[in-house]
Short mmCIF file of C-alpha atoms in Angstrom, two decimals:
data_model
loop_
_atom_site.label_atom_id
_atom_site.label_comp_id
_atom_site.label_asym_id
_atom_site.label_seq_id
_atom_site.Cartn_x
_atom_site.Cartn_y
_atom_site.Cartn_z
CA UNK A 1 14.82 33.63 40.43
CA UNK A 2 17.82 33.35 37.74
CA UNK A 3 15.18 35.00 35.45
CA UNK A 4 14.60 38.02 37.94
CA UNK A 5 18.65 38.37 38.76
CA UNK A 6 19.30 38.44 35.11
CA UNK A 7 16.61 41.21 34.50
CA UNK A 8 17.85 43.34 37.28
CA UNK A 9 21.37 43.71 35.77
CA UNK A 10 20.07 44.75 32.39
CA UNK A 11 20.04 48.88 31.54
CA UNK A 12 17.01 50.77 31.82
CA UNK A 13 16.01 50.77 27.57
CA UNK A 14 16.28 53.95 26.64
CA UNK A 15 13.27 57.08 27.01
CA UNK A 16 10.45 56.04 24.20
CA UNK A 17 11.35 52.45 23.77
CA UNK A 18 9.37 50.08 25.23
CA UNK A 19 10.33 46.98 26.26
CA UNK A 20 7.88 44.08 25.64
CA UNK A 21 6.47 42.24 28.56
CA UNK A 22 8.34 39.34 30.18
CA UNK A 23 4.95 37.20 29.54
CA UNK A 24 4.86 38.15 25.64
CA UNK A 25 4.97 34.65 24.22
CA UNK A 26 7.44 36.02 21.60
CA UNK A 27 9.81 37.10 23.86
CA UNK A 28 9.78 33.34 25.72
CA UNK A 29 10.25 31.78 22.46
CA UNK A 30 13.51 33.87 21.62
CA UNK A 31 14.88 32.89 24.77
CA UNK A 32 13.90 29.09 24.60
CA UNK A 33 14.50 28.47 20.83
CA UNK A 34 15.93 31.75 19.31
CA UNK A 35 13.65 32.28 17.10
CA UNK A 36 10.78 34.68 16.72
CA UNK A 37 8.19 31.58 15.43
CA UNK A 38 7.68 28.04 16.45
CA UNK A 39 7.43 25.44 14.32
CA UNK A 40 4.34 23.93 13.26
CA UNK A 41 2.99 21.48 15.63
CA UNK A 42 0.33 20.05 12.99
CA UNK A 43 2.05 16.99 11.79
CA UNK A 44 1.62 13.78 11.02
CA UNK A 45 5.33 12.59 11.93
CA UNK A 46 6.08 12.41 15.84
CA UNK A 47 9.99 13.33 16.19
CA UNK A 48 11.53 11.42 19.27
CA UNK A 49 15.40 12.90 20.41
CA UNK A 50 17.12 10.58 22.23
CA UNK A 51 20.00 12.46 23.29
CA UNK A 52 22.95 12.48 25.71
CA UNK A 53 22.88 9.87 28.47
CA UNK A 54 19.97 7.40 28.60
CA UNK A 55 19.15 7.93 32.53
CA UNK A 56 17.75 4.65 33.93
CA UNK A 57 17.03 3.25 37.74
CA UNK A 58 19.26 5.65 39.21
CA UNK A 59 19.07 9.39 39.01
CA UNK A 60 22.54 11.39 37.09
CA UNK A 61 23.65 14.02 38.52
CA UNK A 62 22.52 17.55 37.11
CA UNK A 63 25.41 18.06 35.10
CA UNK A 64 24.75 15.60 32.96
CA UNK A 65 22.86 15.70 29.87
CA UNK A 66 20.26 13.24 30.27
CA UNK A 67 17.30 11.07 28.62
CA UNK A 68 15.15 9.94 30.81
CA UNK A 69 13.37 6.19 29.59
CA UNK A 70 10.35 6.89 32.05
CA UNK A 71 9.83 10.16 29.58
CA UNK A 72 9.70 8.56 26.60
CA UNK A 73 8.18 5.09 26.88
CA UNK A 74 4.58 7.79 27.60
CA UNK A 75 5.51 9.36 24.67
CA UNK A 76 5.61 6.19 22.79
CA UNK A 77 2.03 4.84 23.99
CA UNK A 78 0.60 7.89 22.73
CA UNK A 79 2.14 8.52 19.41
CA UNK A 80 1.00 4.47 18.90
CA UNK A 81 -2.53 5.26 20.56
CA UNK A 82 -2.94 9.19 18.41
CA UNK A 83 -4.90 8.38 15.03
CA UNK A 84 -3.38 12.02 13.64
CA UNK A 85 -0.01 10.36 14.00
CA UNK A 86 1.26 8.03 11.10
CA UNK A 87 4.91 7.67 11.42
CA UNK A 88 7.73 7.94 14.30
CA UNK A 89 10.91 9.67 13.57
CA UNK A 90 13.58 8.71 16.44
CA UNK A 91 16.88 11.00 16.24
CA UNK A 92 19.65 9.78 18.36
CA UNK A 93 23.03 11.63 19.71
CA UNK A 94 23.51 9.62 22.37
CA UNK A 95 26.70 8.39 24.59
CA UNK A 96 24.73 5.23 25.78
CA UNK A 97 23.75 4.70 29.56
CA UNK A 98 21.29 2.07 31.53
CA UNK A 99 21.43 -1.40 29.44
CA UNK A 100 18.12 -2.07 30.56
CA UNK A 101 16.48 1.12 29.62
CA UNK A 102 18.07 1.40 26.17
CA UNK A 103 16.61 -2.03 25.66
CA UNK A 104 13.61 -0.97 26.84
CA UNK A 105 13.24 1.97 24.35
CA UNK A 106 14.70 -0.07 22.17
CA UNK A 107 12.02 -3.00 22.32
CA UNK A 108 9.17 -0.21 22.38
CA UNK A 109 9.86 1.60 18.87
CA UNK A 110 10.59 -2.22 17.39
CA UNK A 111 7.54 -3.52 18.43
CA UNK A 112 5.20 -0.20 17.24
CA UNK A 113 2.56 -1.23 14.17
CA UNK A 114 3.44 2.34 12.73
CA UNK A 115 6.07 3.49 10.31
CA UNK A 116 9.52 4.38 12.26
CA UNK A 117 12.78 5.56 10.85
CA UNK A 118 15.88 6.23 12.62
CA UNK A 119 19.02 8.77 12.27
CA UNK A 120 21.79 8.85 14.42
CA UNK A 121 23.27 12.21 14.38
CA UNK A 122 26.98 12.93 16.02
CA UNK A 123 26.81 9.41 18.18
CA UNK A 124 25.22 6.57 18.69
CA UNK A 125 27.27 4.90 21.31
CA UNK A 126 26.72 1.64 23.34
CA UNK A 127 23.38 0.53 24.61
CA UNK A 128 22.45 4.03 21.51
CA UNK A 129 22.78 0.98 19.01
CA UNK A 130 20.29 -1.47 20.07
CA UNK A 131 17.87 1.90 19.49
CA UNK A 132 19.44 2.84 16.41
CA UNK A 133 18.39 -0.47 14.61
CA UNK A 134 14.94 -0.57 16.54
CA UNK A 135 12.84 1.15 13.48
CA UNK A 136 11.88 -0.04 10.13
CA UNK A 137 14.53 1.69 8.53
CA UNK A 138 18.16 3.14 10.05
CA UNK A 139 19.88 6.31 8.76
CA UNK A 140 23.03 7.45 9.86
CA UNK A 141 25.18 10.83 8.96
CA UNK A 142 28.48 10.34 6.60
CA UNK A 143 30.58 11.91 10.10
CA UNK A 144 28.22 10.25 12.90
CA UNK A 145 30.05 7.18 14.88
CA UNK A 146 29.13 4.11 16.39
CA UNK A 147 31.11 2.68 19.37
CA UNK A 148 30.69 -1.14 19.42
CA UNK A 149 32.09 -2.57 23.14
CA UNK A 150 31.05 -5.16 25.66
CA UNK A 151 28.65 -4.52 28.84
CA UNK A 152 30.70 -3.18 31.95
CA UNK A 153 29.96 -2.88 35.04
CA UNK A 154 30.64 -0.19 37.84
CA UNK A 155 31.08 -0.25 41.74
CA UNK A 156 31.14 -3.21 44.35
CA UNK A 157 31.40 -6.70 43.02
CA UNK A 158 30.04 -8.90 45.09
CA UNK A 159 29.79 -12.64 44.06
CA UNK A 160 31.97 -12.63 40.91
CA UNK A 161 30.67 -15.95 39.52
CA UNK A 162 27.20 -15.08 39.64
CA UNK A 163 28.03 -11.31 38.65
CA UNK A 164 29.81 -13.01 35.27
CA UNK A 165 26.99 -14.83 34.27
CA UNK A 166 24.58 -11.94 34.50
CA UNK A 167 26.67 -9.55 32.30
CA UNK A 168 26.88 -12.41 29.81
CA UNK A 169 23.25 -13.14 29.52
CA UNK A 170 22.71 -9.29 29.32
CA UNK A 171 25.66 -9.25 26.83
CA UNK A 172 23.20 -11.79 24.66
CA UNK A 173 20.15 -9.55 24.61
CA UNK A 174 21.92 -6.96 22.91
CA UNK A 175 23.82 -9.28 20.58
CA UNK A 176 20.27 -10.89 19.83
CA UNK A 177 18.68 -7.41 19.74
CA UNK A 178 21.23 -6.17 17.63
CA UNK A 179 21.58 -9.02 15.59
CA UNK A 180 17.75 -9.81 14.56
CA UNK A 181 16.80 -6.12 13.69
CA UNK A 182 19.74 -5.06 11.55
CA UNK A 183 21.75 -6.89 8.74
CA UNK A 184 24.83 -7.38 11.02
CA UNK A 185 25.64 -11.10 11.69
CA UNK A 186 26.46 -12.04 15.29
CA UNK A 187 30.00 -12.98 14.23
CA UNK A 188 30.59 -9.52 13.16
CA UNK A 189 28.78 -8.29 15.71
CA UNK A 190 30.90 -10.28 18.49
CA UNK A 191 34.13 -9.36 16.33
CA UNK A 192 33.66 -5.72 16.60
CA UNK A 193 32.61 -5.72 19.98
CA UNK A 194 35.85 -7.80 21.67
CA UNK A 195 38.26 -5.84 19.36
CA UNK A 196 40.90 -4.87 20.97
CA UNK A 197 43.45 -1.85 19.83
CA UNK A 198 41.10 0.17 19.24
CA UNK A 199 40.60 2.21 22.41
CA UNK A 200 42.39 3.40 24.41
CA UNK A 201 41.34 1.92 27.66
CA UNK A 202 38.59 -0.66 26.56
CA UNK A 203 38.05 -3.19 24.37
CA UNK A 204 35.55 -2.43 21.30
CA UNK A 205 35.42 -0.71 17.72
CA UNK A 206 34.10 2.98 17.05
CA UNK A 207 32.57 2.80 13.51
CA UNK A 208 31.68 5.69 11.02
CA UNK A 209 28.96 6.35 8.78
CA UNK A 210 29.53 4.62 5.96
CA UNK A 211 31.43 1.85 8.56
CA UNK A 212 28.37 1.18 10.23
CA UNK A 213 26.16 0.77 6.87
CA UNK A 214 29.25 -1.47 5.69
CA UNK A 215 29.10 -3.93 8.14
CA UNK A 216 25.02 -4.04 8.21
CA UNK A 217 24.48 -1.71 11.51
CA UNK A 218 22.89 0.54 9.32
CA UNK A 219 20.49 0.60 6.15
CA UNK A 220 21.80 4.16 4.38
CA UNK A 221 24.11 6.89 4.72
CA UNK A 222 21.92 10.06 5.11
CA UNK A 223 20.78 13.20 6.71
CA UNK A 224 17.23 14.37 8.08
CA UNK A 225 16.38 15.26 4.48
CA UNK A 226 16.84 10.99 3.06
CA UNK A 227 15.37 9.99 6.11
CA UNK A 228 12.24 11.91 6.71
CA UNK A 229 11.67 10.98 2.55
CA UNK A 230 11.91 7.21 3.55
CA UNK A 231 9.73 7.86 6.39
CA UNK A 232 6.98 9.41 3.99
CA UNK A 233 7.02 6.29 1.80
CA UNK A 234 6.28 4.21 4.48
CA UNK A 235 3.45 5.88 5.32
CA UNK A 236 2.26 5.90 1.93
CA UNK A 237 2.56 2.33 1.81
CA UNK A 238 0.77 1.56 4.52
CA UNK A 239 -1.98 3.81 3.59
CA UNK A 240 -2.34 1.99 0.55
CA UNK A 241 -2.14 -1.26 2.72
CA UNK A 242 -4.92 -0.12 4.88
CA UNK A 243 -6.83 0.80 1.61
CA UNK A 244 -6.70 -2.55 -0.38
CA UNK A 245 -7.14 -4.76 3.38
CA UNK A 246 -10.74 -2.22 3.74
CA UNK A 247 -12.20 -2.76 0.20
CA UNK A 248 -11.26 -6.06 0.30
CA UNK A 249 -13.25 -6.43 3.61
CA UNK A 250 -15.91 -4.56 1.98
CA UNK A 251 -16.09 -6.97 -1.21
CA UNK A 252 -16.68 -9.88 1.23
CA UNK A 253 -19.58 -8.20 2.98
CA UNK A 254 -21.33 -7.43 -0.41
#
């Protein structure tokens, strides 16, 4: 319907031009991706975006730029399940969201037998850095930030004791999370995290590029360029693997 109201409002093109059909497949991919060609689809690298607000249990509102986890868990399966597939890149600009489902995500891309590298791009906020350390290898752009705070919690309270204690043992998975798939001790870590000064309203530490890779968030400093590269040599590395591991096998059957 928005398509039809915007086509009515549009001039009659002039006597002898045509106008290409609304179903031409070029014309669609102007107005989806403004461009005239797609990009190539044969690949052997499955590219993941993880971008605005990870949407978990409860539905955002439409507004919102979302991420849903129940998308890209799928996604996930079959990338690990596709044979043509040999490495997973995961690009993150992402504000956070749903603890659980960012720890979700973040547990599926750690515990995937194939090559993964991540890059956060513009942000990689909150429950975006348990993610952003999930892959073999992190990237992160020189002007991209980090924001390092504790779990919080909105809307009624209703046994504060018991409330506590579950925000503190959620608080440890990420610390764990965190902690065991990146170079960042959980001193730092916890440091960072309870800082306080440093925003406005909440307690925490927004970290930059080289920040981030400074204090062991991060591997490297780099764009899609350093990271895709890094991605490639893990691939070739474990196509080498698989190579020695099958004429080894093949020596002890002889």
């Amino acid at each position: 319907m928005w398509e039809d109201a915007i086509t009515s409002e549009q001039p009659e093109p002039p006597a002898g031009e045509r106008r290409p059909p609304m179903g031409n497949p070029v014309v669609e991919t102007i107005q989806q991706l403004g461009q005239t060609t797609t990009p190539a689809s044969e690949s052997n690298i499955f590219c993941m975006t993880i971008i605005g607000q990870v949407e978990g249990h409860l539905v955002l509102p439409p507004q919102n730029k979302t991420t849903k986890y129940e998308h890209l868990i799928p996604q996930l399966v079959a990338a690990e399940q596709n044979a043509k597939i040999e490495g997973i890149m995961i690009v993150l600009n992402t504000v956070g969201g749903d603890v659980e489902a960012g720890l979700a995500i973040a547990e599926m891309i750690s515990s995937l037998t194939k090559p993964t590298v991540t890059l956060v791009l513009g942000g990689g906020h909150s429950i975006g850095v348990p993610i952003a350390v999930a892959g073999n290898v992190s990237f992160i752009a020189e002007t991209a930030t980090m924001t390092i705070h504790p779990i919080r919690l909105n809307g009624l309270v209703i046994g504060v004791p018991q409330t506590f204690e579950y925000l503190d043992k959620m608080q440890e998975r990420v610390t764990r999370f965190v902690t065991s798939h990146s170079n960042v001790t959980e001193e730092k870590f916890k440091e960072l995290m309870f800082k306080t000064g440093e925003l406005t309203r909440d307690i925490g530490t927004t970290v930059i590029g080289t920040d981030a890779v400074k204090h062991g968030l991060i591997d490297q400093v780099g764009g899609i360029g350093q990271a895709l590269r890094q991605l490639n040599m893990l691939i070739e590395a474990r196509r080498q693997s698989a190579g020695t591991a099958a004429a080894n096998a093949r020596g002890l059957t002889q």
